[in-house]
Amino acid sequence: MTAPMTTQTTELAKNTQSANEHHLSDKTLVIFDWDGTLMDSIGLIVDSMHVAGEAHGFETTDKAVKDIIGLSLMNGIEILYPQANESQMLAIQQTYAEYYIANSHATPLFEPIENMLQTLQQQNKKLAVATGKKRKGLDRVLDASKSHHYFVMTRCADESGSKPDPQMLTDILEYTQQQISDAVFIGDSIYDIQMATALGMTSIAVNYGTATSAELAAQNPTYQVDTPQALADLLCA
């Protein structure tokens, strides 16, 4: 198993990727996870889950919540609160949604992300999103961040199944008429990297979201970066 390629080894990576992979600069389709990758929303997700669980008599830890980010919300609730019955899980989901929506003004895009998206668009890249959010939730944050226009397609867990099932990625590839070798997927959770790996797609793990650097490295992403700026530098080089 090879080690992930950090920003420090980017130039070496461009020369050593297998012949059937394009270099990052040749990728025509760039697919992003949303929470913790493009949007600084991890803190709000953790707070929302604590509020929702405790409102219905359940407790969990920050780490446990971070570990389920990337999955669909209901899958995450089932993992966090296995002792809850179906009606309790639905109530937790509703309370979570109400709290998150009420406080979602506090979740901006990471500082360099909009400039990165503009640059990639100017380079004629097709941009897409594959997220564990529900469609209503993604549309709401796309509206709030005024970022709809950057993406040729977005796909959500309630449309294609929860990560690490790669159906979201295959839907995007089919819609954009791109090949796996044309695409790169970027995410901050182990489920993101597992989803890309399932298709043999080039992946970039970002260390500033849900999972630790070591947890992500164990999934063997193609590249791994520490900061949003490092991601922008890598993709826009």
PDB file of N, CA and C in Angstrom, residues 124-200:
ATOM      1  N   ASN A 124     -11.909  25.865 -17.242  1.00  0.00           N
ATOM      2  CA  ASN A 124     -12.865  25.012 -17.961  1.00  0.00           C
ATOM      3  C   ASN A 124     -13.039  23.635 -17.327  1.00  0.00           C
ATOM      4  N   LYS A 125     -12.848  23.565 -16.017  1.00  0.00           N
ATOM      5  CA  LYS A 125     -13.134  22.327 -15.307  1.00  0.00           C
ATOM      6  C   LYS A 125     -14.634  22.239 -15.039  1.00  0.00           C
ATOM      7  N   LYS A 126     -15.172  21.040 -15.102  1.00  0.00           N
ATOM      8  CA  LYS A 126     -16.531  20.805 -14.633  1.00  0.00           C
ATOM      9  C   LYS A 126     -16.451  20.535 -13.131  1.00  0.00           C
ATOM     10  N   LEU A 127     -17.296  21.205 -12.341  1.00  0.00           N
ATOM     11  CA  LEU A 127     -17.293  21.056 -10.897  1.00  0.00           C
ATOM     12  C   LEU A 127     -18.606  20.438 -10.439  1.00  0.00           C
ATOM     13  N   ALA A 128     -18.522  19.565  -9.437  1.00  0.00           N
ATOM     14  CA  ALA A 128     -19.708  18.875  -8.933  1.00  0.00           C
ATOM     15  C   ALA A 128     -19.564  18.670  -7.434  1.00  0.00           C
ATOM     16  N   VAL A 129     -20.685  18.296  -6.813  1.00  0.00           N
ATOM     17  CA  VAL A 129     -20.720  18.017  -5.365  1.00  0.00           C
ATOM     18  C   VAL A 129     -21.371  16.665  -5.137  1.00  0.00           C
ATOM     19  N   ALA A 130     -20.765  15.868  -4.255  1.00  0.00           N
ATOM     20  CA  ALA A 130     -21.357  14.610  -3.791  1.00  0.00           C
ATOM     21  C   ALA A 130     -21.344  14.654  -2.269  1.00  0.00           C
ATOM     22  N   THR A 131     -22.515  14.731  -1.653  1.00  0.00           N
ATOM     23  CA  THR A 131     -22.599  15.008  -0.220  1.00  0.00           C
ATOM     24  C   THR A 131     -23.573  14.085   0.504  1.00  0.00           C
ATOM     25  N   GLY A 132     -23.315  13.906   1.788  1.00  0.00           N
ATOM     26  CA  GLY A 132     -24.228  13.152   2.631  1.00  0.00           C
ATOM     27  C   GLY A 132     -25.464  13.938   3.020  1.00  0.00           C
ATOM     28  N   LYS A 133     -25.522  15.217   2.655  1.00  0.00           N
ATOM     29  CA  LYS A 133     -26.701  16.022   2.952  1.00  0.00           C
ATOM     30  C   LYS A 133     -27.918  15.530   2.176  1.00  0.00           C
ATOM     31  N   LYS A 134     -29.109  15.873   2.679  1.00  0.00           N
ATOM     32  CA  LYS A 134     -30.318  15.707   1.892  1.00  0.00           C
ATOM     33  C   LYS A 134     -30.396  16.834   0.865  1.00  0.00           C
ATOM     34  N   ARG A 135     -31.196  16.613  -0.173  1.00  0.00           N
ATOM     35  CA  ARG A 135     -31.327  17.615  -1.225  1.00  0.00           C
ATOM     36  C   ARG A 135     -31.787  18.968  -0.673  1.00  0.00           C
ATOM     37  N   LYS A 136     -32.780  18.974   0.196  1.00  0.00           N
ATOM     38  CA  LYS A 136     -33.261  20.240   0.748  1.00  0.00           C
ATOM     39  C   LYS A 136     -32.148  20.970   1.483  1.00  0.00           C
ATOM     40  N   GLY A 137     -31.349  20.217   2.234  1.00  0.00           N
ATOM     41  CA  GLY A 137     -30.278  20.833   3.001  1.00  0.00           C
ATOM     42  C   GLY A 137     -29.189  21.397   2.114  1.00  0.00           C
ATOM     43  N   LEU A 138     -28.808  20.658   1.083  1.00  0.00           N
ATOM     44  CA  LEU A 138     -27.773  21.156   0.180  1.00  0.00           C
ATOM     45  C   LEU A 138     -28.253  22.388  -0.569  1.00  0.00           C
ATOM     46  N   ASP A 139     -29.476  22.343  -1.087  1.00  0.00           N
ATOM     47  CA  ASP A 139     -29.989  23.505  -1.817  1.00  0.00           C
ATOM     48  C   ASP A 139     -30.018  24.741  -0.933  1.00  0.00           C
ATOM     49  N   ARG A 140     -30.343  24.548   0.344  1.00  0.00           N
ATOM     50  CA  ARG A 140     -30.393  25.678   1.268  1.00  0.00           C
ATOM     51  C   ARG A 140     -29.008  26.323   1.425  1.00  0.00           C
ATOM     52  N   VAL A 141     -27.964  25.495   1.611  1.00  0.00           N
ATOM     53  CA  VAL A 141     -26.631  26.075   1.817  1.00  0.00           C
ATOM     54  C   VAL A 141     -26.038  26.585   0.500  1.00  0.00           C
ATOM     55  N   LEU A 142     -26.401  25.982  -0.618  1.00  0.00           N
ATOM     56  CA  LEU A 142     -25.973  26.532  -1.912  1.00  0.00           C
ATOM     57  C   LEU A 142     -26.567  27.917  -2.119  1.00  0.00           C
ATOM     58  N   ASP A 143     -27.826  28.073  -1.742  1.00  0.00           N
ATOM     59  CA  ASP A 143     -28.466  29.391  -1.841  1.00  0.00           C
ATOM     60  C   ASP A 143     -27.796  30.391  -0.910  1.00  0.00           C
ATOM     61  N   ALA A 144     -27.562  29.961   0.337  1.00  0.00           N
ATOM     62  CA  ALA A 144     -26.992  30.869   1.340  1.00  0.00           C
ATOM     63  C   ALA A 144     -25.581  31.317   0.955  1.00  0.00           C
ATOM     64  N   SER A 145     -24.823  30.422   0.342  1.00  0.00           N
ATOM     65  CA  SER A 145     -23.443  30.745  -0.042  1.00  0.00           C
ATOM     66  C   SER A 145     -23.335  31.280  -1.466  1.00  0.00           C
ATOM     67  N   LYS A 146     -24.490  31.362  -2.137  1.00  0.00           N
ATOM     68  CA  LYS A 146     -24.540  31.861  -3.522  1.00  0.00           C
ATOM     69  C   LYS A 146     -23.534  31.131  -4.418  1.00  0.00           C
ATOM     70  N   SER A 147     -23.543  29.814  -4.316  1.00  0.00           N
ATOM     71  CA  SER A 147     -22.544  29.021  -5.043  1.00  0.00           C
ATOM     72  C   SER A 147     -23.147  28.011  -6.020  1.00  0.00           C
ATOM     73  N   HIS A 148     -24.461  28.063  -6.231  1.00  0.00           N
ATOM     74  CA  HIS A 148     -25.108  27.149  -7.183  1.00  0.00           C
ATOM     75  C   HIS A 148     -24.390  27.138  -8.532  1.00  0.00           C
ATOM     76  N   HIS A 149     -24.027  28.332  -8.999  1.00  0.00           N
ATOM     77  CA  HIS A 149     -23.566  28.480 -10.385  1.00  0.00           C
ATOM     78  C   HIS A 149     -22.208  27.840 -10.643  1.00  0.00           C
ATOM     79  N   TYR A 150     -21.493  27.465  -9.600  1.00  0.00           N
ATOM     80  CA  TYR A 150     -20.190  26.842  -9.816  1.00  0.00           C
ATOM     81  C   TYR A 150     -20.300  25.381 -10.258  1.00  0.00           C
ATOM     82  N   PHE A 151     -21.420  24.740  -9.964  1.00  0.00           N
ATOM     83  CA  PHE A 151     -21.493  23.288 -10.083  1.00  0.00           C
ATOM     84  C   PHE A 151     -22.434  22.853 -11.209  1.00  0.00           C
ATOM     85  N   VAL A 152     -21.920  21.980 -12.062  1.00  0.00           N
ATOM     86  CA  VAL A 152     -22.744  21.473 -13.165  1.00  0.00           C
ATOM     87  C   VAL A 152     -23.714  20.408 -12.676  1.00  0.00           C
ATOM     88  N   MET A 153     -23.392  19.769 -11.551  1.00  0.00           N
ATOM     89  CA  MET A 153     -24.290  18.776 -10.971  1.00  0.00           C
ATOM     90  C   MET A 153     -23.975  18.626  -9.490  1.00  0.00           C
ATOM     91  N   THR A 154     -25.014  18.376  -8.698  1.00  0.00           N
ATOM     92  CA  THR A 154     -24.838  18.041  -7.289  1.00  0.00           C
ATOM     93  C   THR A 154     -25.655  16.798  -6.997  1.00  0.00           C
ATOM     94  N   ARG A 155     -25.127  15.953  -6.110  1.00  0.00           N
ATOM     95  CA  ARG A 155     -25.806  14.696  -5.791  1.00  0.00           C
ATOM     96  C   ARG A 155     -25.801  14.505  -4.283  1.00  0.00           C
ATOM     97  N   CYS A 156     -26.942  14.056  -3.749  1.00  0.00           N
ATOM     98  CA  CYS A 156     -27.137  13.949  -2.302  1.00  0.00           C
ATOM     99  C   CYS A 156     -27.452  12.515  -1.883  1.00  0.00           C
ATOM    100  N   ALA A 157     -27.303  12.273  -0.581  1.00  0.00           N
ATOM    101  CA  ALA A 157     -27.472  10.918  -0.067  1.00  0.00           C
ATOM    102  C   ALA A 157     -28.893  10.399  -0.258  1.00  0.00           C
ATOM    103  N   ASP A 158     -29.893  11.284  -0.212  1.00  0.00           N
ATOM    104  CA  ASP A 158     -31.272  10.821  -0.372  1.00  0.00           C
ATOM    105  C   ASP A 158     -31.636  10.593  -1.832  1.00  0.00           C
ATOM    106  N   GLU A 159     -30.681  10.831  -2.743  1.00  0.00           N
ATOM    107  CA  GLU A 159     -30.913  10.581  -4.165  1.00  0.00           C
ATOM    108  C   GLU A 159     -30.137   9.367  -4.664  1.00  0.00           C
ATOM    109  N   SER A 160     -29.030   9.066  -4.033  1.00  0.00           N
ATOM    110  CA  SER A 160     -28.144   8.017  -4.558  1.00  0.00           C
ATOM    111  C   SER A 160     -27.647   7.032  -3.515  1.00  0.00           C
ATOM    112  N   GLY A 161     -28.036   7.189  -2.278  1.00  0.00           N
ATOM    113  CA  GLY A 161     -27.539   6.302  -1.236  1.00  0.00           C
ATOM    114  C   GLY A 161     -26.388   6.929  -0.470  1.00  0.00           C
ATOM    115  N   SER A 162     -26.209   6.447   0.745  1.00  0.00           N
ATOM    116  CA  SER A 162     -25.218   7.015   1.646  1.00  0.00           C
ATOM    117  C   SER A 162     -23.814   6.557   1.293  1.00  0.00           C
ATOM    118  N   LYS A 163     -22.824   7.439   1.477  1.00  0.00           N
ATOM    119  CA  LYS A 163     -21.426   7.041   1.363  1.00  0.00           C
ATOM    120  C   LYS A 163     -21.152   5.910   2.352  1.00  0.00           C
ATOM    121  N   PRO A 164     -20.228   5.001   2.055  1.00  0.00           N
ATOM    122  CA  PRO A 164     -19.273   4.995   0.940  1.00  0.00           C
ATOM    123  C   PRO A 164     -19.776   4.353  -0.356  1.00  0.00           C
ATOM    124  N   ASP A 165     -21.072   4.097  -0.460  1.00  0.00           N
ATOM    125  CA  ASP A 165     -21.626   3.641  -1.733  1.00  0.00           C
ATOM    126  C   ASP A 165     -21.254   4.659  -2.809  1.00  0.00           C
ATOM    127  N   PRO A 166     -20.622   4.242  -3.910  1.00  0.00           N
ATOM    128  CA  PRO A 166     -20.140   5.204  -4.918  1.00  0.00           C
ATOM    129  C   PRO A 166     -21.196   5.649  -5.926  1.00  0.00           C
ATOM    130  N   GLN A 167     -22.473   5.354  -5.681  1.00  0.00           N
ATOM    131  CA  GLN A 167     -23.497   5.667  -6.672  1.00  0.00           C
ATOM    132  C   GLN A 167     -23.535   7.158  -6.999  1.00  0.00           C
ATOM    133  N   MET A 168     -23.315   8.014  -5.999  1.00  0.00           N
ATOM    134  CA  MET A 168     -23.303   9.462  -6.274  1.00  0.00           C
ATOM    135  C   MET A 168     -22.265   9.807  -7.338  1.00  0.00           C
ATOM    136  N   LEU A 169     -21.099   9.209  -7.208  1.00  0.00           N
ATOM    137  CA  LEU A 169     -20.026   9.492  -8.168  1.00  0.00           C
ATOM    138  C   LEU A 169     -20.367   8.948  -9.552  1.00  0.00           C
ATOM    139  N   THR A 170     -20.918   7.758  -9.614  1.00  0.00           N
ATOM    140  CA  THR A 170     -21.266   7.206 -10.927  1.00  0.00           C
ATOM    141  C   THR A 170     -22.382   8.018 -11.580  1.00  0.00           C
ATOM    142  N   ASP A 171     -23.323   8.529 -10.782  1.00  0.00           N
ATOM    143  CA  ASP A 171     -24.369   9.399 -11.338  1.00  0.00           C
ATOM    144  C   ASP A 171     -23.761  10.662 -11.946  1.00  0.00           C
ATOM    145  N   ILE A 172     -22.796  11.242 -11.245  1.00  0.00           N
ATOM    146  CA  ILE A 172     -22.155  12.467 -11.735  1.00  0.00           C
ATOM    147  C   ILE A 172     -21.348  12.180 -12.997  1.00  0.00           C
ATOM    148  N   LEU A 173     -20.625  11.074 -13.002  1.00  0.00           N
ATOM    149  CA  LEU A 173     -19.866  10.705 -14.202  1.00  0.00           C
ATOM    150  C   LEU A 173     -20.789  10.519 -15.395  1.00  0.00           C
ATOM    151  N   GLU A 174     -21.902   9.854 -15.179  1.00  0.00           N
ATOM    152  CA  GLU A 174     -22.837   9.609 -16.280  1.00  0.00           C
ATOM    153  C   GLU A 174     -23.421  10.923 -16.794  1.00  0.00           C
ATOM    154  N   TYR A 175     -23.820  11.808 -15.871  1.00  0.00           N
ATOM    155  CA  TYR A 175     -24.432  13.074 -16.265  1.00  0.00           C
ATOM    156  C   TYR A 175     -23.453  13.950 -17.043  1.00  0.00           C
ATOM    157  N   THR A 176     -22.202  13.982 -16.599  1.00  0.00           N
ATOM    158  CA  THR A 176     -21.198  14.849 -17.226  1.00  0.00           C
ATOM    159  C   THR A 176     -20.494  14.186 -18.398  1.00  0.00           C
ATOM    160  N   GLN A 177     -20.780  12.900 -18.613  1.00  0.00           N
ATOM    161  CA  GLN A 177     -20.168  12.129 -19.696  1.00  0.00           C
ATOM    162  C   GLN A 177     -18.640  12.115 -19.584  1.00  0.00           C
ATOM    163  N   GLN A 178     -18.176  11.943 -18.361  1.00  0.00           N
ATOM    164  CA  GLN A 178     -16.748  11.856 -18.077  1.00  0.00           C
ATOM    165  C   GLN A 178     -16.393  10.430 -17.665  1.00  0.00           C
ATOM    166  N   GLN A 179     -15.122  10.070 -17.829  1.00  0.00           N
ATOM    167  CA  GLN A 179     -14.624   8.775 -17.398  1.00  0.00           C
ATOM    168  C   GLN A 179     -14.042   8.890 -15.980  1.00  0.00           C
ATOM    169  N   ILE A 180     -13.914   7.754 -15.314  1.00  0.00           N
ATOM    170  CA  ILE A 180     -13.321   7.761 -13.971  1.00  0.00           C
ATOM    171  C   ILE A 180     -11.944   8.416 -14.003  1.00  0.00           C
ATOM    172  N   SER A 181     -11.166   8.127 -15.026  1.00  0.00           N
ATOM    173  CA  SER A 181      -9.812   8.680 -15.122  1.00  0.00           C
ATOM    174  C   SER A 181      -9.793  10.183 -15.350  1.00  0.00           C
ATOM    175  N   ASP A 182     -10.945  10.762 -15.716  1.00  0.00           N
ATOM    176  CA  ASP A 182     -11.038  12.208 -15.933  1.00  0.00           C
ATOM    177  C   ASP A 182     -11.310  12.969 -14.645  1.00  0.00           C
ATOM    178  N   ALA A 183     -11.632  12.248 -13.562  1.00  0.00           N
ATOM    179  CA  ALA A 183     -12.189  12.878 -12.369  1.00  0.00           C
ATOM    180  C   ALA A 183     -11.284  12.746 -11.153  1.00  0.00           C
ATOM    181  N   VAL A 184     -11.469  13.681 -10.226  1.00  0.00           N
ATOM    182  CA  VAL A 184     -10.846  13.612  -8.904  1.00  0.00           C
ATOM    183  C   VAL A 184     -11.930  13.946  -7.876  1.00  0.00           C
ATOM    184  N   PHE A 185     -11.895  13.232  -6.755  1.00  0.00           N
ATOM    185  CA  PHE A 185     -12.869  13.488  -5.687  1.00  0.00           C
ATOM    186  C   PHE A 185     -12.139  13.957  -4.442  1.00  0.00           C
ATOM    187  N   ILE A 186     -12.688  14.987  -3.799  1.00  0.00           N
ATOM    188  CA  ILE A 186     -12.062  15.589  -2.624  1.00  0.00           C
ATOM    189  C   ILE A 186     -13.013  15.498  -1.440  1.00  0.00           C
ATOM    190  N   GLY A 187     -12.504  15.001  -0.299  1.00  0.00           N
ATOM    191  CA  GLY A 187     -13.339  14.914   0.884  1.00  0.00           C
ATOM    192  C   GLY A 187     -12.536  14.869   2.163  1.00  0.00           C
ATOM    193  N   ASP A 188     -13.257  15.001   3.291  1.00  0.00           N
ATOM    194  CA  ASP A 188     -12.602  15.090   4.594  1.00  0.00           C
ATOM    195  C   ASP A 188     -12.893  13.903   5.504  1.00  0.00           C
ATOM    196  N   SER A 189     -13.678  12.937   5.044  1.00  0.00           N
ATOM    197  CA  SER A 189     -14.018  11.789   5.885  1.00  0.00           C
ATOM    198  C   SER A 189     -13.487  10.499   5.264  1.00  0.00           C
ATOM    199  N   ILE A 190     -13.375   9.477   6.088  1.00  0.00           N
ATOM    200  CA  ILE A 190     -12.920   8.191   5.558  1.00  0.00           C
ATOM    201  C   ILE A 190     -13.910   7.651   4.546  1.00  0.00           C
ATOM    202  N   TYR A 191     -15.205   7.977   4.710  1.00  0.00           N
ATOM    203  CA  TYR A 191     -16.217   7.498   3.763  1.00  0.00           C
ATOM    204  C   TYR A 191     -16.016   8.118   2.384  1.00  0.00           C
ATOM    205  N   ASP A 192     -15.551   9.362   2.360  1.00  0.00           N
ATOM    206  CA  ASP A 192     -15.261  10.012   1.072  1.00  0.00           C
ATOM    207  C   ASP A 192     -14.178   9.261   0.316  1.00  0.00           C
ATOM    208  N   ILE A 193     -13.096   8.956   1.014  1.00  0.00           N
ATOM    209  CA  ILE A 193     -11.978   8.278   0.355  1.00  0.00           C
ATOM    210  C   ILE A 193     -12.362   6.854  -0.022  1.00  0.00           C
ATOM    211  N   GLN A 194     -13.121   6.177   0.834  1.00  0.00           N
ATOM    212  CA  GLN A 194     -13.595   4.828   0.505  1.00  0.00           C
ATOM    213  C   GLN A 194     -14.472   4.850  -0.735  1.00  0.00           C
ATOM    214  N   MET A 195     -15.301   5.881  -0.872  1.00  0.00           N
ATOM    215  CA  MET A 195     -16.189   5.984  -2.034  1.00  0.00           C
ATOM    216  C   MET A 195     -15.378   6.139  -3.323  1.00  0.00           C
ATOM    217  N   ALA A 196     -14.380   7.012  -3.308  1.00  0.00           N
ATOM    218  CA  ALA A 196     -13.546   7.187  -4.489  1.00  0.00           C
ATOM    219  C   ALA A 196     -12.760   5.925  -4.800  1.00  0.00           C
ATOM    220  N   THR A 197     -12.219   5.306  -3.766  1.00  0.00           N
ATOM    221  CA  THR A 197     -11.413   4.096  -3.949  1.00  0.00           C
ATOM    222  C   THR A 197     -12.241   2.972  -4.560  1.00  0.00           C
ATOM    223  N   ALA A 198     -13.520   2.897  -4.189  1.00  0.00           N
ATOM    224  CA  ALA A 198     -14.388   1.847  -4.725  1.00  0.00           C
ATOM    225  C   ALA A 198     -14.477   1.900  -6.238  1.00  0.00           C
ATOM    226  N   LEU A 199     -14.296   3.095  -6.808  1.00  0.00           N
ATOM    227  CA  LEU A 199     -14.340   3.249  -8.266  1.00  0.00           C
ATOM    228  C   LEU A 199     -12.952   3.316  -8.888  1.00  0.00           C
ATOM    229  N   GLY A 200     -11.908   3.344  -8.067  1.00  0.00           N
ATOM    230  CA  GLY A 200     -10.573   3.547  -8.601  1.00  0.00           C
ATOM    231  C   GLY A 200     -10.348   4.980  -9.039  1.00  0.00           C
TER     232      GLY A 200
END
